[in-house]
Amino acid sequence: MTMKNKLLLLLILGVTFFSACSDDDDNDHALVGKWNLESVQVDESQSFVSGPLSFNWVAAEGTTLPVFGLDFPLETIQGLAEGIGGQLLAQVLKDVTFQKKGQVIATYSDAGVSLEGTVTPAWKTSEPKYLSYKIVSGSKIALYPNIVNILAEADLSLESLGTLGLSQADLNTLMAFVNKVITEGIPATYTLTDQDKKLEISLDKAFFDQVMTLLPVLSKLIPEDSNDDMIAIIKPILGALPGVWAKTTEFKIGIKLEK
């Protein structure tokens, strides 16, 4: 597995899905079971209609973000995120199972992604040691990543992060975020519809306010001389995000699953 794919897997499994300890009372909850990633739907002209990602971003009027070398209004960014993001997600994630006792496993591929869809997924099943969950209320779950196990999957450790070009101050910032997530968890919202056959799990602006403090650190992990298409897209976005985020009033990103 290349470093790029390992970090991609870390991002997908460590952020899109989450982990925590669950009580036995959750065993019969409607979340328990296997959930397939909602498929990408297109119309007769092959234009995107819907997919496995939901995205909402509201900021001051006229706010734009650079993508593909152009400044797009956030209304357009929403369509790009749901369309392109959903297609890329479908290349690395097939399904998610919420097990009894709180573990989460996923069927995933580390073969990489392609905007042209030329990469053939190589599906694998994750072990139940990376992710778990706990029901907090009728619409909330507490989510905690098992950082040590996730980093080990990527052949990394907390100590080795210092070799990736991060300063001690960077590591302190990263560890402060990690400790907050471990002790307080990631607050997420879940919505069950269609007689509990459809599930959406989402993160809102409050969580991403915390993530934004990591942007300077995350930027240092991106290779300066890479010719990778995805990195070429991500770098200018990261550079513009602080200014755009200062104008943001609403933000939510979710993943849609179905039985």
Short mmCIF file of C-alpha atoms in Angstrom, two decimals:
data_model
loop_
_atom_site.label_atom_id
_atom_site.label_comp_id
_atom_site.label_asym_id
_atom_site.label_seq_id
_atom_site.Cartn_x
_atom_site.Cartn_y
_atom_site.Cartn_z
CA MET A 1 0.00 0.00 0.00
CA THR A 2 1.49 3.36 -0.99
CA MET A 3 1.78 6.21 1.50
CA LYS A 4 -0.83 8.18 -0.49
CA ASN A 5 -3.35 5.35 -0.27
CA LYS A 6 -2.59 4.73 3.39
CA LEU A 7 -3.27 8.36 4.23
CA LEU A 8 -6.44 8.24 2.11
CA LEU A 9 -7.61 5.17 4.02
CA LEU A 10 -6.74 6.90 7.29
CA LEU A 11 -8.84 9.89 6.25
CA ILE A 12 -11.83 7.81 5.11
CA LEU A 13 -11.87 5.44 8.09
CA GLY A 14 -10.67 7.91 10.70
CA VAL A 15 -12.96 10.84 9.82
CA THR A 16 -15.95 9.59 7.76
CA PHE A 17 -16.45 6.69 10.30
CA PHE A 18 -15.69 6.93 13.91
CA SER A 19 -15.21 4.92 17.07
CA ALA A 20 -16.36 4.74 20.69
CA CYS A 21 -17.35 2.25 23.36
CA SER A 22 -20.97 1.14 23.28
CA ASP A 23 -23.31 -0.09 25.98
CA ASP A 24 -25.12 -3.43 25.72
CA ASP A 25 -28.39 -1.47 25.46
CA ASP A 26 -27.39 -0.55 21.89
CA ASN A 27 -27.49 -4.18 20.73
CA ASP A 28 -31.02 -4.00 19.35
CA HIS A 29 -30.79 -0.45 18.05
CA ALA A 30 -31.87 0.21 14.46
CA LEU A 31 -28.29 1.18 13.59
CA VAL A 32 -27.08 -2.39 14.17
CA GLY A 33 -26.50 -4.25 10.91
CA LYS A 34 -24.90 -3.89 7.51
CA TRP A 35 -25.40 -0.65 5.58
CA ASN A 36 -24.47 -0.28 1.91
CA LEU A 37 -23.13 2.97 0.57
CA GLU A 38 -25.95 4.69 -1.29
CA SER A 39 -25.33 4.40 -5.02
CA VAL A 40 -24.67 7.31 -7.38
CA GLN A 41 -27.76 8.15 -9.45
CA VAL A 42 -27.61 9.87 -12.85
CA ASP A 43 -30.31 10.97 -15.29
CA GLU A 44 -30.75 10.03 -18.96
CA SER A 45 -28.01 12.45 -19.98
CA GLN A 46 -25.67 10.90 -17.37
CA SER A 47 -25.79 14.08 -15.26
CA PHE A 48 -25.43 13.61 -11.52
CA VAL A 49 -28.69 13.44 -9.56
CA SER A 50 -27.78 12.10 -6.12
CA GLY A 51 -25.13 10.05 -4.35
CA PRO A 52 -23.70 8.90 -1.02
CA LEU A 53 -22.60 12.35 0.17
CA SER A 54 -24.75 15.21 1.42
CA PHE A 55 -23.21 18.65 1.68
CA ASN A 56 -24.39 22.05 2.87
CA TRP A 57 -22.21 25.16 3.10
CA VAL A 58 -23.56 28.65 3.76
CA ALA A 59 -21.33 31.74 3.98
CA ALA A 60 -21.46 35.46 3.29
CA GLU A 61 -22.88 36.35 -0.11
CA GLY A 62 -20.29 36.22 -2.88
CA THR A 63 -17.94 33.82 -1.05
CA THR A 64 -16.00 31.59 -3.45
CA LEU A 65 -13.51 28.72 -3.24
CA PRO A 66 -10.80 27.81 -5.81
CA VAL A 67 -11.32 24.41 -7.46
CA PHE A 68 -9.72 23.27 -10.73
CA GLY A 69 -8.06 26.68 -10.97
CA LEU A 70 -11.37 28.58 -10.93
CA ASP A 71 -13.23 30.41 -8.16
CA PHE A 72 -16.58 28.74 -7.60
CA PRO A 73 -19.47 30.07 -5.49
CA LEU A 74 -20.34 27.79 -2.57
CA GLU A 75 -23.62 26.77 -4.22
CA THR A 76 -21.57 25.24 -7.03
CA ILE A 77 -19.11 23.73 -4.54
CA GLN A 78 -22.00 21.85 -2.97
CA GLY A 79 -22.84 20.18 -6.29
CA LEU A 80 -19.18 19.37 -6.98
CA ALA A 81 -18.70 17.90 -3.51
CA GLU A 82 -21.77 15.70 -3.72
CA GLY A 83 -21.13 14.64 -7.32
CA ILE A 84 -17.36 14.20 -7.57
CA GLY A 85 -16.92 13.41 -3.88
CA GLY A 86 -19.62 10.77 -4.00
CA GLN A 87 -18.08 9.09 -7.04
CA LEU A 88 -14.64 9.01 -5.40
CA LEU A 89 -16.04 7.72 -2.11
CA ALA A 90 -17.74 4.86 -3.95
CA GLN A 91 -14.31 3.77 -5.21
CA VAL A 92 -12.92 3.30 -1.68
CA LEU A 93 -15.94 2.37 0.44
CA LYS A 94 -18.60 -0.28 -0.24
CA ASP A 95 -20.46 -0.80 3.03
CA VAL A 96 -20.36 -0.29 6.78
CA THR A 97 -21.56 -2.65 9.51
CA PHE A 98 -22.51 -1.46 12.98
CA GLN A 99 -21.95 -4.52 15.11
CA LYS A 100 -23.45 -5.37 18.48
CA LYS A 101 -21.23 -4.31 21.39
CA GLY A 102 -20.36 -1.14 19.44
CA GLN A 103 -17.73 -2.13 16.87
CA VAL A 104 -17.80 -0.85 13.30
CA ILE A 105 -16.32 -2.63 10.30
CA ALA A 106 -16.21 -1.53 6.68
CA THR A 107 -15.68 -3.04 3.26
CA TYR A 108 -13.08 -0.78 1.66
CA SER A 109 -10.52 -0.60 -1.13
CA ASP A 110 -7.00 0.82 -0.93
CA ALA A 111 -6.40 0.61 -4.68
CA GLY A 112 -6.68 4.40 -4.95
CA VAL A 113 -9.17 6.64 -6.73
CA SER A 114 -9.52 8.19 -10.16
CA LEU A 115 -11.61 11.10 -11.40
CA GLU A 116 -12.06 9.09 -14.61
CA GLY A 117 -13.11 5.98 -12.69
CA THR A 118 -10.26 3.92 -14.17
CA VAL A 119 -9.19 2.34 -10.87
CA THR A 120 -10.68 -1.07 -10.10
CA PRO A 121 -11.48 -1.39 -6.36
CA ALA A 122 -9.91 -4.30 -4.49
CA TRP A 123 -12.42 -4.84 -1.70
CA LYS A 124 -11.31 -5.84 1.80
CA THR A 125 -13.01 -6.01 5.19
CA SER A 126 -11.56 -3.98 8.03
CA GLU A 127 -10.98 -5.47 11.46
CA PRO A 128 -13.27 -4.41 14.35
CA LYS A 129 -10.38 -2.81 16.25
CA TYR A 130 -10.42 0.59 14.59
CA LEU A 131 -13.96 1.86 15.06
CA SER A 132 -16.86 1.67 17.48
CA TYR A 133 -19.87 3.75 18.43
CA LYS A 134 -22.17 4.71 21.27
CA ILE A 135 -25.76 5.90 21.02
CA VAL A 136 -26.19 9.16 22.94
CA SER A 137 -29.82 9.96 22.14
CA GLY A 138 -32.45 9.47 19.48
CA SER A 139 -30.40 11.44 16.96
CA LYS A 140 -26.86 11.65 18.38
CA ILE A 141 -23.95 9.24 18.54
CA ALA A 142 -20.60 9.71 20.27
CA LEU A 143 -17.72 8.83 17.98
CA TYR A 144 -14.11 8.18 18.99
CA PRO A 145 -11.25 7.07 16.70
CA ASN A 146 -8.83 4.42 17.95
CA ILE A 147 -5.88 6.56 16.91
CA VAL A 148 -3.12 4.07 17.70
CA ASN A 149 -4.67 1.24 15.66
CA ILE A 150 -5.55 3.52 12.74
CA LEU A 151 -2.02 4.92 12.55
CA ALA A 152 -0.60 1.41 12.78
CA GLU A 153 -2.71 0.43 9.72
CA ALA A 154 -0.98 3.25 7.85
CA ASP A 155 2.44 2.09 9.12
CA LEU A 156 2.65 5.21 11.26
CA SER A 157 2.87 5.95 14.96
CA LEU A 158 2.44 9.10 17.00
CA GLU A 159 6.22 9.20 17.41
CA SER A 160 6.88 8.78 13.68
CA LEU A 161 4.78 11.83 12.77
CA GLY A 162 7.78 13.95 13.70
CA THR A 163 9.59 12.54 10.66
CA LEU A 164 6.93 13.87 8.27
CA GLY A 165 8.17 17.45 8.43
CA LEU A 166 6.19 18.47 11.50
CA SER A 167 7.73 20.70 14.15
CA GLN A 168 7.25 20.21 17.88
CA ALA A 169 4.63 22.97 17.82
CA ASP A 170 2.83 21.14 15.01
CA LEU A 171 2.91 17.89 16.98
CA ASN A 172 1.58 19.69 20.06
CA THR A 173 -1.33 21.07 18.02
CA LEU A 174 -2.03 17.65 16.54
CA MET A 175 -1.86 15.92 19.90
CA ALA A 176 -4.16 18.48 21.51
CA PHE A 177 -6.78 17.69 18.87
CA VAL A 178 -6.23 13.93 19.22
CA ASN A 179 -6.56 14.08 23.00
CA LYS A 180 -9.77 16.10 22.70
CA VAL A 181 -11.26 13.56 20.31
CA ILE A 182 -10.20 10.63 22.50
CA THR A 183 -11.58 12.13 25.71
CA GLU A 184 -14.66 13.97 24.42
CA GLY A 185 -15.43 12.10 21.22
CA ILE A 186 -16.73 13.41 17.90
CA PRO A 187 -20.37 14.54 18.10
CA ALA A 188 -22.31 13.29 15.11
CA THR A 189 -25.96 13.27 14.11
CA TYR A 190 -27.71 10.24 12.63
CA THR A 191 -31.03 10.23 10.80
CA LEU A 192 -33.05 7.10 10.01
CA THR A 193 -35.75 7.29 7.33
CA ASP A 194 -37.79 5.04 5.03
CA GLN A 195 -38.79 2.71 7.87
CA ASP A 196 -35.19 2.56 9.13
CA LYS A 197 -33.90 1.41 5.73
CA LYS A 198 -31.94 4.59 5.03
CA LEU A 199 -29.32 6.15 7.29
CA GLU A 200 -27.42 9.44 7.14
CA ILE A 201 -24.56 10.26 9.51
CA SER A 202 -23.37 13.86 9.50
CA LEU A 203 -20.88 16.23 11.09
CA ASP A 204 -21.64 19.93 11.50
CA LYS A 205 -19.77 23.21 11.75
CA ALA A 206 -19.00 22.90 15.47
CA PHE A 207 -16.77 19.90 14.85
CA PHE A 208 -15.10 21.40 11.80
CA ASP A 209 -14.32 24.56 13.75
CA GLN A 210 -11.95 22.29 15.70
CA VAL A 211 -10.59 20.68 12.52
CA MET A 212 -9.73 24.11 11.10
CA THR A 213 -7.08 24.55 13.81
CA LEU A 214 -5.20 21.66 12.15
CA LEU A 215 -5.04 23.22 8.67
CA PRO A 216 -1.47 24.56 9.00
CA VAL A 217 -0.35 21.11 10.17
CA LEU A 218 -2.23 19.20 7.47
CA SER A 219 -0.83 21.49 4.78
CA LYS A 220 2.71 20.42 5.71
CA LEU A 221 1.82 16.77 5.03
CA ILE A 222 1.06 17.46 1.37
CA PRO A 223 4.07 16.93 -0.94
CA GLU A 224 5.18 20.12 -2.66
CA ASP A 225 6.33 18.41 -5.87
CA SER A 226 3.48 15.91 -6.34
CA ASN A 227 1.83 15.56 -9.76
CA ASP A 228 -1.17 13.74 -8.29
CA ASP A 229 -4.49 15.15 -9.56
CA MET A 230 -6.19 14.99 -6.16
CA ILE A 231 -3.33 16.81 -4.43
CA ALA A 232 -3.40 19.47 -7.13
CA ILE A 233 -7.07 20.04 -6.28
CA ILE A 234 -6.65 19.96 -2.50
CA LYS A 235 -3.67 22.33 -2.10
CA PRO A 236 -5.35 25.57 -3.28
CA ILE A 237 -8.49 24.68 -1.34
CA LEU A 238 -6.51 24.34 1.90
CA GLY A 239 -4.83 27.66 1.23
CA ALA A 240 -8.14 29.46 0.79
CA LEU A 241 -10.08 27.72 3.56
CA PRO A 242 -9.18 29.98 6.52
CA GLY A 243 -10.56 33.06 4.78
CA VAL A 244 -13.67 31.26 3.56
CA TRP A 245 -14.29 29.64 6.95
CA ALA A 246 -14.25 33.04 8.64
CA LYS A 247 -17.31 33.91 6.50
CA THR A 248 -19.07 30.58 7.05
CA THR A 249 -22.31 30.48 9.05
CA GLU A 250 -23.51 26.92 8.34
CA PHE A 251 -21.68 23.72 7.39
CA LYS A 252 -22.68 20.07 7.35
CA ILE A 253 -21.35 17.02 5.55
CA GLY A 254 -22.96 13.62 5.71
CA ILE A 255 -22.65 10.11 4.34
CA LYS A 256 -25.76 8.27 3.14
CA LEU A 257 -26.23 4.53 3.60
CA GLU A 258 -29.05 2.09 2.91
CA LYS A 259 -30.10 -1.48 3.66
#
